[in-house]
């Protein structure tokens, strides 16, 4: 496990710190699975309390975040993806729970270039912030028209 | 979730209510190299005082040097060497040498001005606690290294050849340090991502003390700190959808 972890592009830095494994685990006993210190959300929130607080303020709740199921999307030890995401494709990752293809045909995927930045493609995070925003459906703007016209500029009023 | 490498021109500071305000004006964004190959999740950038800057194009496993002259970005030849697979931080010294922290090897590489691998910067003559885990690093004007060693909870100060000069241990009040900077006076600056605070230790001082507090009001999980040539401390958060640059005052 250690060799595989340390060979990834992104290692969760606390693992390499002075406290190492004890940053998140308690070695003797715990009521939580994996000998985590407290619940998984407590362990993650010890450092990432901003993300937890963001979800609390969000009018629309994202269930895995709201219930502290951080490992629904993240790999806590190491990953080759940014933000220690569990899969290379954000669309596939969100698609584990959200079968958006059945109700949406908005272009998404590796071949759809984001008009705002030619180095990235359009995926779920282009419009939604998974830990929550102060707006409904955790989009980045107060209204859907403000959101949509970030790319569809000709429709801006 | 790529970061945009944006060149910002530092405008003359204006005063407001007695506090100095720094204004940054966007000049140009860099998306690709000279051949049009786009950047992929770049995680580091550095500039010198001769209009040169270099990007750690992490996802493509290379370094990209450029020059910025008269408002135009001029790409130079990429640096792609087998010893460097995933650069996460990059610095240049006054001799044109380039230093890069490899995120997989977790070692600092020395690269010549011509782009050739010259060896690793490994600390020698270390006192107790020889284990070093570099999270970040920087250089001062004399070419000394300041290595953020998160395993031993310290900043290692090394000579340009890598010889141990001194160390400054993290403050016991700090939680998780993500970046290190050195200002023009030789003071060391650290950014604590969890607390949202900057710690500083003056030149030749042995302890870190809080330099600023209350950044949590402005940033979530700041991961980068730097000081410009005028002595201004800039704290930068690289967020998934944008970035915030805070100016924290002079040293």
PDB file of N, CA and C in Angstrom, chain B residues 52-144:
ATOM      1  N   UNK B  52      12.431  37.357 -17.360  1.00  0.00           N
ATOM      2  CA  UNK B  52      12.247  35.930 -17.626  1.00  0.00           C
ATOM      3  C   UNK B  52      11.315  35.306 -16.606  1.00  0.00           C
ATOM      4  N   UNK B  53      10.557  34.321 -17.035  1.00  0.00           N
ATOM      5  CA  UNK B  53       9.768  33.552 -16.095  1.00  0.00           C
ATOM      6  C   UNK B  53       9.704  32.115 -16.585  1.00  0.00           C
ATOM      7  N   UNK B  54       9.390  31.217 -15.671  1.00  0.00           N
ATOM      8  CA  UNK B  54       9.392  29.797 -15.995  1.00  0.00           C
ATOM      9  C   UNK B  54       8.208  29.138 -15.308  1.00  0.00           C
ATOM     10  N   UNK B  55       7.578  28.226 -16.017  1.00  0.00           N
ATOM     11  CA  UNK B  55       6.381  27.552 -15.519  1.00  0.00           C
ATOM     12  C   UNK B  55       6.686  26.073 -15.302  1.00  0.00           C
ATOM     13  N   UNK B  56       6.237  25.542 -14.188  1.00  0.00           N
ATOM     14  CA  UNK B  56       6.283  24.093 -13.971  1.00  0.00           C
ATOM     15  C   UNK B  56       4.995  23.522 -14.552  1.00  0.00           C
ATOM     16  N   UNK B  57       5.082  23.013 -15.762  1.00  0.00           N
ATOM     17  CA  UNK B  57       3.917  22.439 -16.437  1.00  0.00           C
ATOM     18  C   UNK B  57       3.777  20.997 -15.954  1.00  0.00           C
ATOM     19  N   UNK B  58       3.217  20.851 -14.770  1.00  0.00           N
ATOM     20  CA  UNK B  58       3.254  19.592 -14.031  1.00  0.00           C
ATOM     21  C   UNK B  58       2.648  18.437 -14.819  1.00  0.00           C
ATOM     22  N   UNK B  59       1.466  18.630 -15.362  1.00  0.00           N
ATOM     23  CA  UNK B  59       0.776  17.539 -16.046  1.00  0.00           C
ATOM     24  C   UNK B  59       1.524  17.039 -17.271  1.00  0.00           C
ATOM     25  N   UNK B  60       2.355  17.890 -17.853  1.00  0.00           N
ATOM     26  CA  UNK B  60       3.141  17.483 -19.016  1.00  0.00           C
ATOM     27  C   UNK B  60       4.574  17.122 -18.648  1.00  0.00           C
ATOM     28  N   UNK B  61       4.879  17.166 -17.361  1.00  0.00           N
ATOM     29  CA  UNK B  61       6.205  16.757 -16.903  1.00  0.00           C
ATOM     30  C   UNK B  61       7.339  17.566 -17.475  1.00  0.00           C
ATOM     31  N   UNK B  62       7.186  18.863 -17.536  1.00  0.00           N
ATOM     32  CA  UNK B  62       8.231  19.699 -18.137  1.00  0.00           C
ATOM     33  C   UNK B  62       8.232  21.077 -17.510  1.00  0.00           C
ATOM     34  N   UNK B  63       9.302  21.820 -17.842  1.00  0.00           N
ATOM     35  CA  UNK B  63       9.405  23.220 -17.449  1.00  0.00           C
ATOM     36  C   UNK B  63       9.390  24.063 -18.720  1.00  0.00           C
ATOM     37  N   UNK B  64       8.718  25.194 -18.657  1.00  0.00           N
ATOM     38  CA  UNK B  64       8.609  26.054 -19.820  1.00  0.00           C
ATOM     39  C   UNK B  64       9.138  27.441 -19.482  1.00  0.00           C
ATOM     40  N   UNK B  65      10.296  27.798 -20.059  1.00  0.00           N
ATOM     41  CA  UNK B  65      10.804  29.146 -19.835  1.00  0.00           C
ATOM     42  C   UNK B  65      10.248  30.125 -20.872  1.00  0.00           C
ATOM     43  N   UNK B  66      10.079  31.347 -20.445  1.00  0.00           N
ATOM     44  CA  UNK B  66       9.575  32.402 -21.325  1.00  0.00           C
ATOM     45  C   UNK B  66      10.312  33.706 -20.993  1.00  0.00           C
ATOM     46  N   UNK B  67      10.124  34.663 -21.890  1.00  0.00           N
ATOM     47  CA  UNK B  67      10.525  36.038 -21.603  1.00  0.00           C
ATOM     48  C   UNK B  67       9.296  36.917 -21.823  1.00  0.00           C
ATOM     49  N   UNK B  68       9.187  37.949 -21.013  1.00  0.00           N
ATOM     50  CA  UNK B  68       8.055  38.872 -21.137  1.00  0.00           C
ATOM     51  C   UNK B  68       8.645  40.251 -21.373  1.00  0.00           C
ATOM     52  N   UNK B  69       8.581  40.694 -22.614  1.00  0.00           N
ATOM     53  CA  UNK B  69       9.209  41.963 -22.983  1.00  0.00           C
ATOM     54  C   UNK B  69       8.244  42.801 -23.790  1.00  0.00           C
ATOM     55  N   UNK B  70       8.121  44.024 -23.364  1.00  0.00           N
ATOM     56  CA  UNK B  70       7.258  44.994 -24.068  1.00  0.00           C
ATOM     57  C   UNK B  70       5.860  44.430 -24.274  1.00  0.00           C
ATOM     58  N   UNK B  71       5.369  43.767 -23.270  1.00  0.00           N
ATOM     59  CA  UNK B  71       4.007  43.275 -23.313  1.00  0.00           C
ATOM     60  C   UNK B  71       3.814  42.005 -24.118  1.00  0.00           C
ATOM     61  N   UNK B  72       4.898  41.418 -24.587  1.00  0.00           N
ATOM     62  CA  UNK B  72       4.778  40.201 -25.403  1.00  0.00           C
ATOM     63  C   UNK B  72       5.492  39.050 -24.696  1.00  0.00           C
ATOM     64  N   UNK B  73       4.807  37.906 -24.695  1.00  0.00           N
ATOM     65  CA  UNK B  73       5.389  36.695 -24.103  1.00  0.00           C
ATOM     66  C   UNK B  73       6.130  35.929 -25.189  1.00  0.00           C
ATOM     67  N   UNK B  74       7.397  35.665 -24.946  1.00  0.00           N
ATOM     68  CA  UNK B  74       8.206  34.942 -25.945  1.00  0.00           C
ATOM     69  C   UNK B  74       8.650  33.609 -25.335  1.00  0.00           C
ATOM     70  N   UNK B  75       8.109  32.507 -25.868  1.00  0.00           N
ATOM     71  CA  UNK B  75       8.490  31.212 -25.302  1.00  0.00           C
ATOM     72  C   UNK B  75       9.902  30.817 -25.716  1.00  0.00           C
ATOM     73  N   UNK B  76      10.571  30.110 -24.813  1.00  0.00           N
ATOM     74  CA  UNK B  76      11.880  29.543 -25.104  1.00  0.00           C
ATOM     75  C   UNK B  76      11.736  28.020 -25.165  1.00  0.00           C
ATOM     76  N   UNK B  77      12.838  27.348 -25.333  1.00  0.00           N
ATOM     77  CA  UNK B  77      12.807  25.892 -25.506  1.00  0.00           C
ATOM     78  C   UNK B  77      12.373  25.218 -24.194  1.00  0.00           C
ATOM     79  N   UNK B  78      11.494  24.237 -24.305  1.00  0.00           N
ATOM     80  CA  UNK B  78      11.029  23.536 -23.110  1.00  0.00           C
ATOM     81  C   UNK B  78      12.172  22.739 -22.489  1.00  0.00           C
ATOM     82  N   UNK B  79      12.047  22.522 -21.178  1.00  0.00           N
ATOM     83  CA  UNK B  79      13.015  21.683 -20.465  1.00  0.00           C
ATOM     84  C   UNK B  79      12.281  20.410 -20.085  1.00  0.00           C
ATOM     85  N   UNK B  80      12.654  19.321 -20.753  1.00  0.00           N
ATOM     86  CA  UNK B  80      11.998  18.042 -20.466  1.00  0.00           C
ATOM     87  C   UNK B  80      13.108  17.013 -20.331  1.00  0.00           C
ATOM     88  N   UNK B  81      13.291  16.517 -19.133  1.00  0.00           N
ATOM     89  CA  UNK B  81      14.382  15.578 -18.852  1.00  0.00           C
ATOM     90  C   UNK B  81      13.818  14.356 -18.143  1.00  0.00           C
ATOM     91  N   UNK B  82      14.409  13.193 -18.336  1.00  0.00           N
ATOM     92  CA  UNK B  82      13.867  11.973 -17.721  1.00  0.00           C
ATOM     93  C   UNK B  82      13.890  11.993 -16.198  1.00  0.00           C
ATOM     94  N   UNK B  83      14.797  12.762 -15.609  1.00  0.00           N
ATOM     95  CA  UNK B  83      14.884  12.793 -14.152  1.00  0.00           C
ATOM     96  C   UNK B  83      13.730  13.570 -13.517  1.00  0.00           C
ATOM     97  N   UNK B  84      13.042  14.359 -14.300  1.00  0.00           N
ATOM     98  CA  UNK B  84      11.973  15.211 -13.778  1.00  0.00           C
ATOM     99  C   UNK B  84      10.648  14.762 -14.364  1.00  0.00           C
ATOM    100  N   UNK B  85       9.854  14.065 -13.568  1.00  0.00           N
ATOM    101  CA  UNK B  85       8.609  13.529 -14.114  1.00  0.00           C
ATOM    102  C   UNK B  85       7.391  14.361 -13.745  1.00  0.00           C
ATOM    103  N   UNK B  86       7.455  15.048 -12.610  1.00  0.00           N
ATOM    104  CA  UNK B  86       6.270  15.793 -12.184  1.00  0.00           C
ATOM    105  C   UNK B  86       6.690  17.011 -11.372  1.00  0.00           C
ATOM    106  N   UNK B  87       7.098  18.099 -12.061  1.00  0.00           N
ATOM    107  CA  UNK B  87       7.537  19.276 -11.310  1.00  0.00           C
ATOM    108  C   UNK B  87       6.378  19.978 -10.621  1.00  0.00           C
ATOM    109  N   UNK B  88       6.519  20.250  -9.338  1.00  0.00           N
ATOM    110  CA  UNK B  88       5.458  20.936  -8.602  1.00  0.00           C
ATOM    111  C   UNK B  88       5.891  22.310  -8.113  1.00  0.00           C
ATOM    112  N   UNK B  89       7.177  22.596  -8.203  1.00  0.00           N
ATOM    113  CA  UNK B  89       7.676  23.916  -7.825  1.00  0.00           C
ATOM    114  C   UNK B  89       8.929  24.181  -8.644  1.00  0.00           C
ATOM    115  N   UNK B  90       9.148  25.446  -8.983  1.00  0.00           N
ATOM    116  CA  UNK B  90      10.321  25.791  -9.793  1.00  0.00           C
ATOM    117  C   UNK B  90      10.859  27.150  -9.360  1.00  0.00           C
ATOM    118  N   UNK B  91      12.179  27.270  -9.337  1.00  0.00           N
ATOM    119  CA  UNK B  91      12.826  28.529  -8.994  1.00  0.00           C
ATOM    120  C   UNK B  91      14.023  28.718  -9.921  1.00  0.00           C
ATOM    121  N   UNK B  92      14.389  29.984 -10.100  1.00  0.00           N
ATOM    122  CA  UNK B  92      15.594  30.301 -10.885  1.00  0.00           C
ATOM    123  C   UNK B  92      16.563  31.079  -9.996  1.00  0.00           C
ATOM    124  N   UNK B  93      17.860  30.866 -10.201  1.00  0.00           N
ATOM    125  CA  UNK B  93      18.814  31.707  -9.483  1.00  0.00           C
ATOM    126  C   UNK B  93      19.382  32.762 -10.436  1.00  0.00           C
ATOM    127  N   UNK B  94      20.260  33.583  -9.911  1.00  0.00           N
ATOM    128  CA  UNK B  94      20.774  34.704 -10.698  1.00  0.00           C
ATOM    129  C   UNK B  94      21.714  34.250 -11.808  1.00  0.00           C
ATOM    130  N   UNK B  95      22.164  33.003 -11.758  1.00  0.00           N
ATOM    131  CA  UNK B  95      23.076  32.503 -12.800  1.00  0.00           C
ATOM    132  C   UNK B  95      22.317  31.849 -13.951  1.00  0.00           C
ATOM    133  N   UNK B  96      21.011  31.857 -13.873  1.00  0.00           N
ATOM    134  CA  UNK B  96      20.240  31.224 -14.937  1.00  0.00           C
ATOM    135  C   UNK B  96      19.982  29.756 -14.710  1.00  0.00           C
ATOM    136  N   UNK B  97      20.483  29.219 -13.586  1.00  0.00           N
ATOM    137  CA  UNK B  97      20.184  27.825 -13.272  1.00  0.00           C
ATOM    138  C   UNK B  97      18.728  27.709 -12.823  1.00  0.00           C
ATOM    139  N   UNK B  98      18.165  26.542 -13.047  1.00  0.00           N
ATOM    140  CA  UNK B  98      16.768  26.297 -12.691  1.00  0.00           C
ATOM    141  C   UNK B  98      16.735  25.164 -11.672  1.00  0.00           C
ATOM    142  N   UNK B  99      15.879  25.301 -10.695  1.00  0.00           N
ATOM    143  CA  UNK B  99      15.709  24.262  -9.680  1.00  0.00           C
ATOM    144  C   UNK B  99      14.244  23.865  -9.648  1.00  0.00           C
ATOM    145  N   UNK B 100      13.993  22.582  -9.645  1.00  0.00           N
ATOM    146  CA  UNK B 100      12.611  22.104  -9.674  1.00  0.00           C
ATOM    147  C   UNK B 100      12.420  21.017  -8.628  1.00  0.00           C
ATOM    148  N   UNK B 101      11.291  21.075  -7.948  1.00  0.00           N
ATOM    149  CA  UNK B 101      10.927  20.035  -6.982  1.00  0.00           C
ATOM    150  C   UNK B 101      10.069  19.004  -7.710  1.00  0.00           C
ATOM    151  N   UNK B 102      10.543  17.769  -7.750  1.00  0.00           N
ATOM    152  CA  UNK B 102       9.760  16.711  -8.387  1.00  0.00           C
ATOM    153  C   UNK B 102       8.764  16.166  -7.377  1.00  0.00           C
ATOM    154  N   UNK B 103       7.485  16.161  -7.736  1.00  0.00           N
ATOM    155  CA  UNK B 103       6.439  15.753  -6.806  1.00  0.00           C
ATOM    156  C   UNK B 103       6.387  14.264  -6.549  1.00  0.00           C
ATOM    157  N   UNK B 104       6.997  13.475  -7.425  1.00  0.00           N
ATOM    158  CA  UNK B 104       6.975  12.021  -7.203  1.00  0.00           C
ATOM    159  C   UNK B 104       8.241  11.588  -6.482  1.00  0.00           C
ATOM    160  N   UNK B 105       9.370  12.065  -6.936  1.00  0.00           N
ATOM    161  CA  UNK B 105      10.626  11.742  -6.245  1.00  0.00           C
ATOM    162  C   UNK B 105      10.729  12.519  -4.942  1.00  0.00           C
ATOM    163  N   UNK B 106      10.104  13.682  -4.910  1.00  0.00           N
ATOM    164  CA  UNK B 106      10.197  14.589  -3.757  1.00  0.00           C
ATOM    165  C   UNK B 106      11.648  14.966  -3.472  1.00  0.00           C
ATOM    166  N   UNK B 107      12.341  15.320  -4.540  1.00  0.00           N
ATOM    167  CA  UNK B 107      13.714  15.825  -4.456  1.00  0.00           C
ATOM    168  C   UNK B 107      13.824  17.050  -5.347  1.00  0.00           C
ATOM    169  N   UNK B 108      14.786  17.887  -5.007  1.00  0.00           N
ATOM    170  CA  UNK B 108      15.000  19.110  -5.780  1.00  0.00           C
ATOM    171  C   UNK B 108      16.095  18.855  -6.811  1.00  0.00           C
ATOM    172  N   UNK B 109      15.797  19.149  -8.058  1.00  0.00           N
ATOM    173  CA  UNK B 109      16.754  18.942  -9.130  1.00  0.00           C
ATOM    174  C   UNK B 109      17.414  20.265  -9.496  1.00  0.00           C
ATOM    175  N   UNK B 110      18.696  20.168  -9.849  1.00  0.00           N
ATOM    176  CA  UNK B 110      19.427  21.331 -10.368  1.00  0.00           C
ATOM    177  C   UNK B 110      19.549  21.155 -11.869  1.00  0.00           C
ATOM    178  N   UNK B 111      19.133  22.176 -12.613  1.00  0.00           N
ATOM    179  CA  UNK B 111      19.163  22.115 -14.071  1.00  0.00           C
ATOM    180  C   UNK B 111      19.937  23.313 -14.579  1.00  0.00           C
ATOM    181  N   UNK B 112      20.866  23.070 -15.484  1.00  0.00           N
ATOM    182  CA  UNK B 112      21.685  24.147 -15.998  1.00  0.00           C
ATOM    183  C   UNK B 112      20.899  25.108 -16.872  1.00  0.00           C
ATOM    184  N   UNK B 113      21.500  26.237 -17.146  1.00  0.00           N
ATOM    185  CA  UNK B 113      20.815  27.248 -17.954  1.00  0.00           C
ATOM    186  C   UNK B 113      20.532  26.745 -19.364  1.00  0.00           C
ATOM    187  N   UNK B 114      21.293  25.733 -19.787  1.00  0.00           N
ATOM    188  CA  UNK B 114      21.063  25.171 -21.121  1.00  0.00           C
ATOM    189  C   UNK B 114      20.008  24.068 -21.109  1.00  0.00           C
ATOM    190  N   UNK B 115      19.504  23.741 -19.922  1.00  0.00           N
ATOM    191  CA  UNK B 115      18.431  22.745 -19.817  1.00  0.00           C
ATOM    192  C   UNK B 115      18.889  21.342 -19.466  1.00  0.00           C
ATOM    193  N   UNK B 116      20.153  21.177 -19.125  1.00  0.00           N
ATOM    194  CA  UNK B 116      20.672  19.847 -18.809  1.00  0.00           C
ATOM    195  C   UNK B 116      20.611  19.586 -17.304  1.00  0.00           C
ATOM    196  N   UNK B 117      20.345  18.325 -16.986  1.00  0.00           N
ATOM    197  CA  UNK B 117      20.281  17.911 -15.577  1.00  0.00           C
ATOM    198  C   UNK B 117      21.682  17.956 -14.985  1.00  0.00           C
ATOM    199  N   UNK B 118      21.790  18.601 -13.808  1.00  0.00           N
ATOM    200  CA  UNK B 118      23.098  18.752 -13.168  1.00  0.00           C
ATOM    201  C   UNK B 118      23.211  17.996 -11.845  1.00  0.00           C
ATOM    202  N   UNK B 119      22.129  17.411 -11.404  1.00  0.00           N
ATOM    203  CA  UNK B 119      22.194  16.684 -10.140  1.00  0.00           C
ATOM    204  C   UNK B 119      21.062  17.092  -9.209  1.00  0.00           C
ATOM    205  N   UNK B 120      21.060  16.470  -8.046  1.00  0.00           N
ATOM    206  CA  UNK B 120      20.038  16.754  -7.046  1.00  0.00           C
ATOM    207  C   UNK B 120      20.595  17.674  -5.961  1.00  0.00           C
ATOM    208  N   UNK B 121      19.714  18.470  -5.419  1.00  0.00           N
ATOM    209  CA  UNK B 121      20.097  19.299  -4.278  1.00  0.00           C
ATOM    210  C   UNK B 121      19.702  18.534  -3.030  1.00  0.00           C
ATOM    211  N   UNK B 122      20.641  17.806  -2.494  1.00  0.00           N
ATOM    212  CA  UNK B 122      20.401  17.051  -1.264  1.00  0.00           C
ATOM    213  C   UNK B 122      21.187  17.706  -0.153  1.00  0.00           C
ATOM    214  N   UNK B 123      20.555  17.859   0.977  1.00  0.00           N
ATOM    215  CA  UNK B 123      21.214  18.512   2.107  1.00  0.00           C
ATOM    216  C   UNK B 123      22.349  17.656   2.645  1.00  0.00           C
ATOM    217  N   UNK B 124      23.477  18.285   2.885  1.00  0.00           N
ATOM    218  CA  UNK B 124      24.612  17.570   3.478  1.00  0.00           C
ATOM    219  C   UNK B 124      24.938  18.191   4.838  1.00  0.00           C
ATOM    220  N   UNK B 125      25.669  17.428   5.633  1.00  0.00           N
ATOM    221  CA  UNK B 125      26.078  17.874   6.981  1.00  0.00           C
ATOM    222  C   UNK B 125      24.886  18.214   7.862  1.00  0.00           C
ATOM    223  N   UNK B 126      23.787  17.473   7.685  1.00  0.00           N
ATOM    224  CA  UNK B 126      22.620  17.746   8.507  1.00  0.00           C
ATOM    225  C   UNK B 126      22.868  17.344   9.953  1.00  0.00           C
ATOM    226  N   UNK B 127      22.353  18.093  10.896  1.00  0.00           N
ATOM    227  CA  UNK B 127      22.427  17.670  12.298  1.00  0.00           C
ATOM    228  C   UNK B 127      21.386  16.575  12.521  1.00  0.00           C
ATOM    229  N   UNK B 128      21.018  16.340  13.740  1.00  0.00           N
ATOM    230  CA  UNK B 128      20.031  15.296  14.037  1.00  0.00           C
ATOM    231  C   UNK B 128      18.784  15.466  13.191  1.00  0.00           C
ATOM    232  N   UNK B 129      18.132  14.351  12.948  1.00  0.00           N
ATOM    233  CA  UNK B 129      16.956  14.298  12.075  1.00  0.00           C
ATOM    234  C   UNK B 129      17.356  14.524  10.623  1.00  0.00           C
ATOM    235  N   UNK B 130      17.912  13.475  10.037  1.00  0.00           N
ATOM    236  CA  UNK B 130      18.380  13.569   8.657  1.00  0.00           C
ATOM    237  C   UNK B 130      17.252  13.402   7.662  1.00  0.00           C
ATOM    238  N   UNK B 131      16.068  13.011   8.139  1.00  0.00           N
ATOM    239  CA  UNK B 131      14.957  12.793   7.210  1.00  0.00           C
ATOM    240  C   UNK B 131      14.439  14.135   6.728  1.00  0.00           C
ATOM    241  N   UNK B 132      14.357  14.275   5.417  1.00  0.00           N
ATOM    242  CA  UNK B 132      13.895  15.527   4.817  1.00  0.00           C
ATOM    243  C   UNK B 132      12.760  15.218   3.851  1.00  0.00           C
ATOM    244  N   UNK B 133      11.659  15.923   3.970  1.00  0.00           N
ATOM    245  CA  UNK B 133      10.550  15.781   3.039  1.00  0.00           C
ATOM    246  C   UNK B 133      10.197  17.175   2.538  1.00  0.00           C
ATOM    247  N   UNK B 134      10.729  17.554   1.369  1.00  0.00           N
ATOM    248  CA  UNK B 134      10.476  18.913   0.888  1.00  0.00           C
ATOM    249  C   UNK B 134       9.055  19.077   0.356  1.00  0.00           C
ATOM    250  N   UNK B 135       8.343  20.013   0.906  1.00  0.00           N
ATOM    251  CA  UNK B 135       7.000  20.357   0.420  1.00  0.00           C
ATOM    252  C   UNK B 135       7.096  21.526  -0.563  1.00  0.00           C
ATOM    253  N   UNK B 136       8.071  22.379  -0.328  1.00  0.00           N
ATOM    254  CA  UNK B 136       8.301  23.525  -1.189  1.00  0.00           C
ATOM    255  C   UNK B 136       9.712  24.034  -0.911  1.00  0.00           C
ATOM    256  N   UNK B 137      10.153  25.009  -1.688  1.00  0.00           N
ATOM    257  CA  UNK B 137      11.470  25.583  -1.432  1.00  0.00           C
ATOM    258  C   UNK B 137      11.543  26.949  -2.095  1.00  0.00           C
ATOM    259  N   UNK B 138      12.562  27.698  -1.725  1.00  0.00           N
ATOM    260  CA  UNK B 138      12.815  28.964  -2.391  1.00  0.00           C
ATOM    261  C   UNK B 138      14.311  29.285  -2.300  1.00  0.00           C
ATOM    262  N   UNK B 139      14.711  30.371  -2.933  1.00  0.00           N
ATOM    263  CA  UNK B 139      16.118  30.796  -2.934  1.00  0.00           C
ATOM    264  C   UNK B 139      16.191  32.246  -2.489  1.00  0.00           C
ATOM    265  N   UNK B 140      17.290  32.621  -1.843  1.00  0.00           N
ATOM    266  CA  UNK B 140      17.484  34.029  -1.573  1.00  0.00           C
ATOM    267  C   UNK B 140      18.430  34.623  -2.630  1.00  0.00           C
ATOM    268  N   UNK B 141      18.776  35.883  -2.442  1.00  0.00           N
ATOM    269  CA  UNK B 141      19.591  36.567  -3.451  1.00  0.00           C
ATOM    270  C   UNK B 141      20.992  35.994  -3.589  1.00  0.00           C
ATOM    271  N   UNK B 142      21.450  35.304  -2.557  1.00  0.00           N
ATOM    272  CA  UNK B 142      22.790  34.703  -2.618  1.00  0.00           C
ATOM    273  C   UNK B 142      22.765  33.273  -3.146  1.00  0.00           C
ATOM    274  N   UNK B 143      21.595  32.784  -3.482  1.00  0.00           N
ATOM    275  CA  UNK B 143      21.497  31.415  -3.992  1.00  0.00           C
ATOM    276  C   UNK B 143      21.372  30.370  -2.911  1.00  0.00           C
ATOM    277  N   UNK B 144      21.203  30.780  -1.655  1.00  0.00           N
ATOM    278  CA  UNK B 144      20.969  29.819  -0.586  1.00  0.00           C
ATOM    279  C   UNK B 144      19.565  29.229  -0.719  1.00  0.00           C
TER     280      UNK B 144
END
